[in-house]
Coordinates of C-alpha atoms in Angstrom, one line a residue:
X1 CA 94.6 -11.1 7.1
X2 CA 91.0 -12.8 6.8
X3 CA 88.5 -11.9 4.6
X4 CA 85.4 -9.6 5.6
X5 CA 83.3 -11.7 4.3
X6 CA 84.3 -14.9 6.0
X7 CA 84.7 -12.8 9.5
X8 CA 81.1 -12.3 9.0
X9 CA 79.3 -15.4 8.2
X10 CA 81.0 -16.6 11.4
X11 CA 79.6 -14.0 13.5
X12 CA 75.8 -14.9 14.7
X13 CA 73.7 -13.8 17.6
X14 CA 74.3 -16.6 20.3
X15 CA 70.8 -18.9 20.0
X16 CA 69.9 -18.1 16.9
X17 CA 69.4 -20.7 13.9
X18 CA 69.1 -20.4 10.5
X19 CA 66.3 -23.0 9.8
X20 CA 66.8 -25.4 6.9
X21 CA 64.7 -25.1 4.0
X22 CA 63.7 -28.8 4.9
X23 CA 62.3 -28.0 7.9
X24 CA 60.3 -24.7 6.3
X25 CA 59.4 -26.5 3.4
X26 CA 57.7 -29.2 6.6
X27 CA 56.2 -26.1 7.8
X28 CA 55.3 -24.8 4.5
X29 CA 53.3 -28.6 3.9
X30 CA 51.6 -28.6 7.1
X31 CA 50.4 -25.2 6.5
X32 CA 48.9 -26.3 3.0
X33 CA 47.6 -29.2 4.5
X34 CA 45.9 -27.5 7.4
X35 CA 44.0 -25.2 5.1
X36 CA 43.2 -27.7 2.3
X37 CA 41.6 -29.5 5.4
X38 CA 39.6 -26.5 6.6
X39 CA 38.3 -25.4 2.9
X40 CA 37.2 -29.1 2.6
X41 CA 34.9 -29.2 5.7
X42 CA 33.7 -25.8 5.8
X43 CA 32.4 -26.6 2.0
X44 CA 31.4 -30.2 2.9
X45 CA 29.1 -28.7 5.7
X46 CA 27.8 -25.9 3.0
X47 CA 27.2 -28.0 0.4
X48 CA 26.1 -31.6 1.8
X49 CA 22.3 -31.9 1.0
X50 CA 20.0 -32.4 4.0
X51 CA 18.6 -35.6 4.7
X52 CA 14.2 -35.9 4.3
X53 CA 12.6 -38.3 7.2
X54 CA 9.1 -39.3 7.9
X55 CA 7.5 -40.2 10.6
X56 CA 3.9 -40.0 12.4
X57 CA 2.6 -37.9 9.4
X58 CA 5.9 -35.2 9.7
X59 CA 8.4 -34.4 6.7
X60 CA 12.1 -33.1 8.4
X61 CA 14.9 -32.5 6.7
X62 CA 18.4 -33.0 8.6
X63 CA 21.2 -31.0 8.4
X64 CA 23.6 -29.4 10.5
X65 CA 24.2 -25.5 12.2
X66 CA 27.3 -23.8 11.1
X67 CA 30.1 -24.6 13.5
X68 CA 30.4 -22.9 16.8
X69 CA 33.6 -22.4 18.7
X70 CA 31.6 -23.9 22.2
X71 CA 31.9 -27.6 22.9
X72 CA 28.0 -28.1 23.4
X73 CA 25.1 -26.3 23.0
X74 CA 21.7 -26.3 21.3
X75 CA 20.8 -27.2 18.0
X76 CA 18.2 -25.4 15.6
X77 CA 14.5 -26.1 15.0
X78 CA 12.8 -24.4 11.9
X79 CA 9.5 -23.7 11.8
X80 CA 7.6 -21.9 9.0
X81 CA 10.6 -20.4 8.2
X82 CA 11.5 -19.0 11.5
X83 CA 14.3 -20.7 13.4
X84 CA 14.7 -21.4 17.1
X85 CA 16.8 -22.8 19.5
X86 CA 16.4 -26.5 20.3
X87 CA 15.6 -27.4 24.4
X88 CA 18.0 -30.7 23.7
X89 CA 21.3 -30.0 23.6
X90 CA 24.3 -31.6 21.9
X91 CA 27.9 -32.1 22.3
X92 CA 30.6 -30.7 19.6
X93 CA 31.0 -28.0 17.0
X94 CA 28.3 -28.4 14.9
X95 CA 24.5 -29.4 15.7
X96 CA 21.7 -31.3 13.7
X97 CA 19.4 -28.5 11.7
X98 CA 15.8 -29.8 11.4
X99 CA 13.7 -28.1 9.1
X100 CA 10.1 -29.0 9.6
X101 CA 8.1 -29.0 6.0
X102 CA 5.2 -31.1 6.1
X103 CA 2.6 -32.5 8.5
X104 CA -0.1 -35.0 8.4
X105 CA -2.2 -34.7 11.3
X106 CA -4.0 -38.1 9.8
X107 CA -0.9 -40.2 10.6
X108 CA -0.1 -38.1 13.5
X109 CA -2.8 -39.4 14.8
X110 CA -3.1 -43.1 13.6
X111 CA 0.4 -43.7 14.4
X112 CA -0.3 -42.7 18.5
X113 CA -4.1 -44.9 18.2
X114 CA -3.4 -48.1 16.3
X115 CA -2.7 -50.5 18.6
X116 CA -0.1 -52.1 16.5
X117 CA 1.9 -49.3 16.4
X118 CA 1.4 -47.4 20.0
X119 CA 4.3 -48.9 21.3
X120 CA 6.5 -47.9 19.0
X121 CA 4.9 -44.4 17.9
X122 CA 6.8 -42.6 20.6
X123 CA 10.1 -43.6 18.9
X124 CA 9.3 -43.9 15.4
X125 CA 10.3 -40.0 14.2
X126 CA 13.8 -39.9 16.8
X127 CA 14.5 -43.2 15.1
X128 CA 14.3 -41.6 11.5
X129 CA 16.4 -37.9 13.1
X130 CA 18.6 -40.4 13.8
X131 CA 19.1 -42.0 10.7
X132 CA 18.9 -38.9 8.8
X133 CA 21.7 -37.9 10.9
X134 CA 24.0 -40.7 10.4
X135 CA 23.0 -40.5 6.4
X136 CA 23.7 -36.8 6.3
X137 CA 27.5 -37.4 7.3
X138 CA 27.8 -40.1 5.5
X139 CA 27.7 -37.2 2.5
X140 CA 29.7 -35.2 4.9
X141 CA 32.5 -37.8 4.9
X142 CA 32.1 -38.2 1.1
X143 CA 32.3 -34.5 -0.3
X144 CA 35.4 -34.1 2.4
X145 CA 37.5 -36.5 0.0
X146 CA 35.8 -34.9 -2.8
X147 CA 36.6 -31.4 -2.2
X148 CA 40.2 -32.4 -0.8
X149 CA 41.3 -34.6 -3.6
X150 CA 40.2 -31.4 -5.8
X151 CA 42.6 -28.9 -3.8
X152 CA 45.5 -31.3 -3.3
X153 CA 44.9 -32.4 -7.2
X154 CA 45.0 -28.3 -8.2
X155 CA 48.6 -28.2 -5.9
X156 CA 50.2 -31.1 -7.0
X157 CA 49.6 -29.5 -10.6
X158 CA 50.0 -26.0 -10.0
X159 CA 53.7 -27.1 -7.6
X160 CA 54.4 -29.5 -11.3
X161 CA 54.8 -32.6 -9.5
X162 CA 55.8 -36.2 -11.0
X163 CA 53.0 -38.4 -10.6
X164 CA 55.0 -40.6 -7.8
X165 CA 54.7 -37.0 -6.0
X166 CA 51.1 -36.5 -7.0
X167 CA 49.8 -39.8 -6.0
X168 CA 51.8 -39.4 -2.3
X169 CA 50.4 -35.9 -1.4
X170 CA 46.7 -36.6 -2.7
X171 CA 46.4 -40.1 -0.5
X172 CA 48.3 -38.3 2.6
X173 CA 46.4 -35.3 2.3
X174 CA 42.8 -37.1 2.2
X175 CA 43.8 -38.9 5.4
X176 CA 44.6 -35.9 6.9
X177 CA 42.0 -34.3 6.2
X178 CA 39.3 -37.4 7.2
X179 CA 41.0 -37.5 10.6
X180 CA 40.7 -34.2 10.9
X181 CA 37.1 -34.4 10.0
X182 CA 36.3 -37.6 12.1
X183 CA 38.4 -35.5 15.3
X184 CA 36.8 -32.6 15.5
X185 CA 33.1 -32.9 14.2
X186 CA 32.0 -36.7 14.5
X187 CA 32.0 -36.7 18.4
X188 CA 28.2 -35.1 16.9
X189 CA 27.2 -37.5 14.5
X190 CA 28.0 -40.8 16.9
X191 CA 25.9 -38.8 20.1
X192 CA 23.4 -37.2 17.9
X193 CA 21.4 -40.5 17.1
X194 CA 20.5 -41.6 20.3
X195 CA 20.0 -37.6 21.6
X196 CA 17.8 -37.3 18.8
X197 CA 16.4 -41.3 19.1
X198 CA 14.4 -39.8 22.5
X199 CA 12.9 -37.6 20.8
X200 CA 8.9 -38.0 19.6
X201 CA 8.2 -34.7 17.8
X202 CA 9.2 -31.9 16.0
X203 CA 7.6 -29.5 18.6
X204 CA 9.3 -31.4 21.7
X205 CA 12.8 -30.8 20.0
X206 CA 11.8 -27.0 20.8
X207 CA 10.5 -27.8 24.1
X208 CA 6.6 -28.2 23.5
X209 CA 5.1 -31.3 24.1
X210 CA 1.9 -32.6 22.6
X211 CA -1.2 -30.8 22.6
X212 CA -3.6 -31.7 25.5
X213 CA -7.0 -31.4 23.5
X214 CA -9.0 -28.2 24.7
X215 CA -12.3 -29.4 25.5
X216 CA -15.5 -27.1 24.5
X217 CA -16.8 -24.7 26.4
X218 CA -20.0 -25.4 28.8
X219 CA -23.2 -25.3 27.8
X220 CA -25.5 -27.3 24.7
X221 CA -23.9 -27.7 21.2
X222 CA -24.9 -24.9 18.4
X223 CA -25.0 -27.3 14.5
X224 CA -26.8 -24.2 13.0
X225 CA -23.9 -22.4 13.2
X226 CA -21.8 -22.3 9.6
X227 CA -19.0 -20.4 10.1
X228 CA -16.9 -19.0 13.2
X229 CA -14.5 -15.9 12.9
X230 CA -11.6 -16.4 15.6
X231 CA -8.9 -14.0 16.8
X232 CA -8.2 -10.1 17.8
X233 CA -9.4 -6.8 17.6
X234 CA -9.2 -7.2 13.6
X235 CA -11.5 -10.1 13.5
X236 CA -13.7 -8.5 16.1
X237 CA -14.1 -4.9 14.0
X238 CA -13.1 -2.6 16.9
X239 CA -14.4 0.8 16.1
X240 CA -16.7 -0.1 13.7
X241 CA -20.9 0.4 13.6
X242 CA -22.3 -1.0 16.8
X243 CA -24.0 -4.3 17.1
X244 CA -28.1 -3.9 16.8
X245 CA -28.1 -6.2 20.5
X246 CA -25.3 -6.6 21.2
X247 CA -24.2 -9.0 24.4
X248 CA -21.9 -8.8 27.4
X249 CA -19.1 -10.6 25.9
X250 CA -20.0 -7.9 22.4
X251 CA -19.4 -5.2 24.7
X252 CA -16.9 -6.6 25.9
X253 CA -14.5 -7.4 22.9
X254 CA -15.2 -4.3 20.9
X255 CA -17.2 -6.6 18.5
X256 CA -18.8 -4.5 15.9
X257 CA -21.2 -4.5 12.9
X258 CA -18.8 -3.7 10.0
X259 CA -16.6 -6.7 11.1
X260 CA -15.7 -8.9 8.3
X261 CA -17.7 -12.4 9.3
X262 CA -20.7 -10.1 8.8
X263 CA -20.2 -9.9 5.1
X264 CA -19.1 -14.1 5.1
X265 CA -22.9 -14.1 6.5
X266 CA -24.3 -12.3 4.4
X267 CA -22.8 -13.4 1.0
X268 CA -23.1 -17.1 1.6
X269 CA -26.5 -17.3 4.0
X270 CA -24.7 -18.6 6.4
X271 CA -24.7 -18.0 10.5
X272 CA -21.3 -16.7 11.8
X273 CA -20.5 -16.9 15.2
X274 CA -18.0 -13.9 15.5
X275 CA -15.9 -15.0 18.7
X276 CA -12.5 -12.1 18.1
X277 CA -12.1 -9.9 21.1
X278 CA -9.9 -7.1 21.3
X279 CA -6.1 -7.8 23.2
X280 CA -6.5 -11.3 22.3
X281 CA -3.4 -13.4 21.8
X282 CA -3.3 -17.4 20.8
X283 CA -2.4 -18.1 24.6
X284 CA -4.7 -15.4 26.1
X285 CA -7.6 -15.6 23.9
X286 CA -7.8 -18.4 21.6
X287 CA -6.7 -21.5 23.0
X288 CA -7.1 -19.9 26.6
X289 CA -9.6 -17.6 28.5
X290 CA -9.2 -14.2 27.9
X291 CA -10.0 -11.3 30.7
X292 CA -12.2 -8.6 29.1
X293 CA -14.1 -5.9 30.3
X294 CA -13.8 -6.9 33.7
X295 CA -14.9 -10.5 33.1
X296 CA -13.5 -13.7 31.7
X297 CA -14.3 -15.2 28.2
X298 CA -13.7 -18.6 27.8
X299 CA -11.6 -20.0 24.9
X300 CA -12.6 -18.9 21.5
X301 CA -11.3 -22.9 20.3
X302 CA -13.5 -24.0 23.0
X303 CA -16.5 -22.1 22.3
X304 CA -15.9 -23.0 18.3
X305 CA -15.8 -27.0 19.4
X306 CA -19.4 -26.1 20.5
X307 CA -20.3 -26.0 16.5
X308 CA -20.3 -29.1 15.5
X309 CA -21.8 -28.3 11.5
X310 CA -19.2 -26.0 11.1
X311 CA -18.4 -25.4 7.5
X312 CA -15.3 -23.0 7.8
X313 CA -13.1 -21.3 10.9
X314 CA -11.2 -17.9 9.6
X315 CA -8.4 -17.0 12.3
X316 CA -7.1 -13.6 12.1
X317 CA -4.2 -13.3 15.0
X318 CA -0.4 -12.2 15.6
X319 CA -0.8 -8.5 16.1
X320 CA -1.1 -8.8 19.9
X321 CA 1.3 -11.9 20.1
X322 CA 3.8 -9.5 18.0
X323 CA 2.9 -6.6 20.4
X324 CA 2.4 -4.7 17.3
X325 CA 0.7 -1.7 18.8
X326 CA 4.0 -1.3 20.7
X327 CA 6.5 -2.0 17.9
X328 CA 4.7 0.9 16.4
X329 CA 4.9 3.4 19.1
X330 CA 8.2 2.0 20.1
X331 CA 9.5 3.0 16.4
X332 CA 7.6 6.1 16.1
X333 CA 9.8 8.1 19.3
X334 CA 13.1 6.1 18.2
X335 CA 15.3 7.8 16.2
X336 CA 15.4 4.7 13.9
X337 CA 13.3 2.0 13.7
X338 CA 15.7 -1.1 12.9
X339 CA 18.3 -0.5 15.5
X340 CA 19.7 -3.7 17.7
X341 CA 17.5 -2.9 20.8
X342 CA 14.3 -3.1 18.8
X343 CA 15.1 -5.4 16.5
X344 CA 16.4 -7.9 19.1
X345 CA 12.9 -7.0 21.0
X346 CA 10.9 -8.0 17.4
X347 CA 12.6 -11.0 17.1
X348 CA 12.1 -12.4 20.5
X349 CA 8.6 -11.2 20.0
X350 CA 8.4 -13.4 16.3
X351 CA 10.0 -16.8 17.8
X352 CA 7.6 -16.2 20.9
X353 CA 4.3 -15.9 18.6
X354 CA 5.8 -19.1 16.0
X355 CA 5.7 -21.7 19.5
X356 CA 2.7 -20.8 20.3
X357 CA 1.3 -20.4 16.8
X358 CA 2.7 -23.9 16.4
X359 CA 0.5 -25.3 18.8
X360 CA -2.5 -23.6 17.5
X361 CA -2.2 -24.8 14.4
X362 CA -2.1 -28.4 15.5
X363 CA -5.6 -27.9 18.1
X364 CA -7.1 -26.4 15.1
X365 CA -7.6 -29.9 14.1
X366 CA -9.5 -31.2 16.6
X367 CA -12.0 -28.2 15.7
X368 CA -15.3 -31.4 15.2
X369 CA -16.7 -31.8 11.1
X370 CA -13.4 -30.7 9.6
X371 CA -14.4 -27.6 8.5
X372 CA -11.9 -25.2 5.8
X373 CA -9.5 -23.3 7.5
X374 CA -8.7 -20.3 6.7
X375 CA -6.0 -18.2 7.8
X376 CA -5.7 -14.5 7.8
X377 CA -2.7 -12.4 7.2
X378 CA -2.0 -8.9 7.6
X379 CA -3.3 -5.8 5.6
X380 CA -0.7 -3.2 5.6
X381 CA -1.8 0.1 7.3
X382 CA 0.4 2.4 6.1
X383 CA 2.8 3.1 3.0
X384 CA 6.2 4.6 2.6
X385 CA 4.8 7.1 0.0
X386 CA 1.7 8.2 1.3
X387 CA 3.1 9.6 5.4
X388 CA 1.6 13.4 5.4
X389 CA -1.2 12.6 8.3
X390 CA 1.9 10.9 10.3
X391 CA 3.7 14.2 10.5
X392 CA 3.3 14.6 14.0
X393 CA 3.2 10.9 14.9
X394 CA 7.2 11.0 14.8
X395 CA 6.7 8.2 11.4
X396 CA 8.6 8.6 9.0
X397 CA 8.8 6.7 5.2
X398 CA 12.2 5.0 6.5
X399 CA 10.3 3.7 9.6
X400 CA 7.5 3.3 7.8
X401 CA 9.7 1.0 5.9
X402 CA 10.5 -1.3 8.8
X403 CA 7.5 -1.8 10.2
X404 CA 6.0 -3.0 6.5
X405 CA 9.2 -5.1 6.1
X406 CA 8.5 -7.0 10.2
X407 CA 4.8 -7.5 9.1
X408 CA 5.8 -8.8 6.0
X409 CA 7.9 -11.6 8.2
X410 CA 5.1 -12.1 10.3
X411 CA 2.2 -13.0 7.0
X412 CA 5.4 -15.0 6.2
X413 CA 5.5 -17.0 9.4
X414 CA 1.2 -16.8 9.3
X415 CA 1.5 -18.1 5.0
X416 CA 4.3 -21.2 6.1
X417 CA 2.2 -22.2 8.7
X418 CA -1.2 -22.5 7.1
X419 CA 0.5 -24.3 4.1
X420 CA 2.4 -26.5 6.3
X421 CA -0.6 -28.1 8.2
X422 CA -2.3 -27.5 4.6
X423 CA -4.8 -25.0 6.0
X424 CA -5.5 -21.9 3.2
X425 CA -4.1 -18.7 3.6
X426 CA -6.3 -15.6 2.6
X427 CA -4.1 -12.0 2.1
X428 CA -6.2 -8.8 1.6
X429 CA -4.3 -6.4 0.2
X430 CA -5.0 -3.0 0.8
X431 CA -2.4 -0.9 -2.0
X432 CA -3.4 2.3 -2.6
X433 CA -6.0 2.6 0.1
X434 CA -3.7 2.8 3.3
X435 CA -3.4 5.6 5.7
X436 CA -3.3 9.1 4.4
X437 CA -4.3 8.7 1.3
X438 CA -7.4 9.7 -0.6
X439 CA -10.2 6.3 0.1
X440 CA -8.2 5.1 3.5
X441 CA -9.3 1.3 4.3
X442 CA -7.7 1.9 7.6
X443 CA -8.8 4.0 10.6
X444 CA -6.9 7.5 11.1
X445 CA -5.4 8.7 14.4
X446 CA -8.2 10.1 15.6
X447 CA -10.7 7.0 14.7
X448 CA -12.1 5.5 17.4
X449 CA -9.4 2.4 16.4
X450 CA -6.6 4.1 15.0
X451 CA -4.7 1.8 12.2
X452 CA -7.5 -1.1 12.5
X453 CA -9.9 -1.8 9.2
X454 CA -12.5 0.6 8.4
X455 CA -16.4 -0.5 6.9
X456 CA -14.1 -1.0 3.4
X457 CA -11.3 -2.0 4.6
X458 CA -13.8 -5.2 6.2
X459 CA -15.0 -5.8 3.0
X460 CA -11.4 -6.4 1.0
X461 CA -10.9 -8.7 4.1
X462 CA -13.5 -10.3 3.6
X463 CA -13.3 -10.7 -0.4
X464 CA -9.4 -12.1 0.2
X465 CA -11.4 -15.3 2.4
X466 CA -13.9 -15.7 -0.5
X467 CA -11.1 -16.3 -3.2
X468 CA -9.0 -18.6 0.0
X469 CA -12.2 -20.4 -0.3
X470 CA -12.7 -20.6 -3.9
X471 CA -8.9 -21.2 -4.5
X472 CA -9.1 -24.1 -2.1

């Protein structure tokens, strides 16, 4: 009678085959190589240094975006700390990431106007971007190799392989890692240089052509003007003391005698032309005409160009572009200010502002006389520690913190852009004098222009502008 164990060994469900140790070993080896390959590629994409290139006065670094599951899509262009999708579409799971680090407009102009360079000016930047991209992937290939060798060597040591098996493991794994690397992401490396070679400016990457010069406004030049203030209702001094003899445009724009432009004039003995206008944005007010007070007001930049002897230009812009008043109102009405809807609204507004701001910074370089340009950051109108007078508005300490964080992001964009173009930044500080404090520098909810600077606030802004002039 056969043993019970032998009967069980012969009984096996039909169609089921016990895997051999060799098959299990091969599967384990394949999984190990796949893991090593993935780790090497991901590490290389993270640690490979972006490559710096310069052309036509623009300095950029070229790297890659994070891997994507899609086979094609836009890259990324980082302007003044904000990331924007490129208008150029690339093929492959990783795409170029271009970071603008410096601009010299004189170099740009000379590159376009010198007869011996004009023919190649439009392609010089694109070719440089392509070269930077190739250098980046040469480094990436090397980093993949180093990481793969280190990981495979560690695995071989852990498994106590002999030197021959260790060598075979490292060489075989290295080949697999580089084949997968080249096969999966090098489609982008091969195609991106030709795409980048057609780019003539970093602005073109985000869909912005070279700016058309804005001509001066109609009328005679004004050589006696020493300084110009441009911007929105903050620059206009909305809600302040009335002007002694306001003109129609002054009244339409809400300009006042309290505006910081008046203090700049008194302190420096300047003739200051205040072009600030309530409701002005970069597109509608600064670069193009604005409808206010029942009529059209010429673009502030066009009017500023009439002042051919200007020594300094002060710009306060961004709040209207960011729809700051709407953000505050929505924040006050909502249960929380950082939900997905409000965050998305803020991000879209910020991206639109960044693009418009880039064009403004380029256009400011065309002002006559090469004046000092000062970009004003925005003051903090309230503090999380002082919200008593806001109890009926719906704004709480938590909501105020979110709004201040977003204001800080706007100010970061303003400062980064100014630094990139060689302009100066003024940073007025209202610390301890926000809304609801004993001596606020801003107008309260029941005053003529809530959250706008009062006379004391405008003095602080003028002081910040003076400091910016001296620090240069």
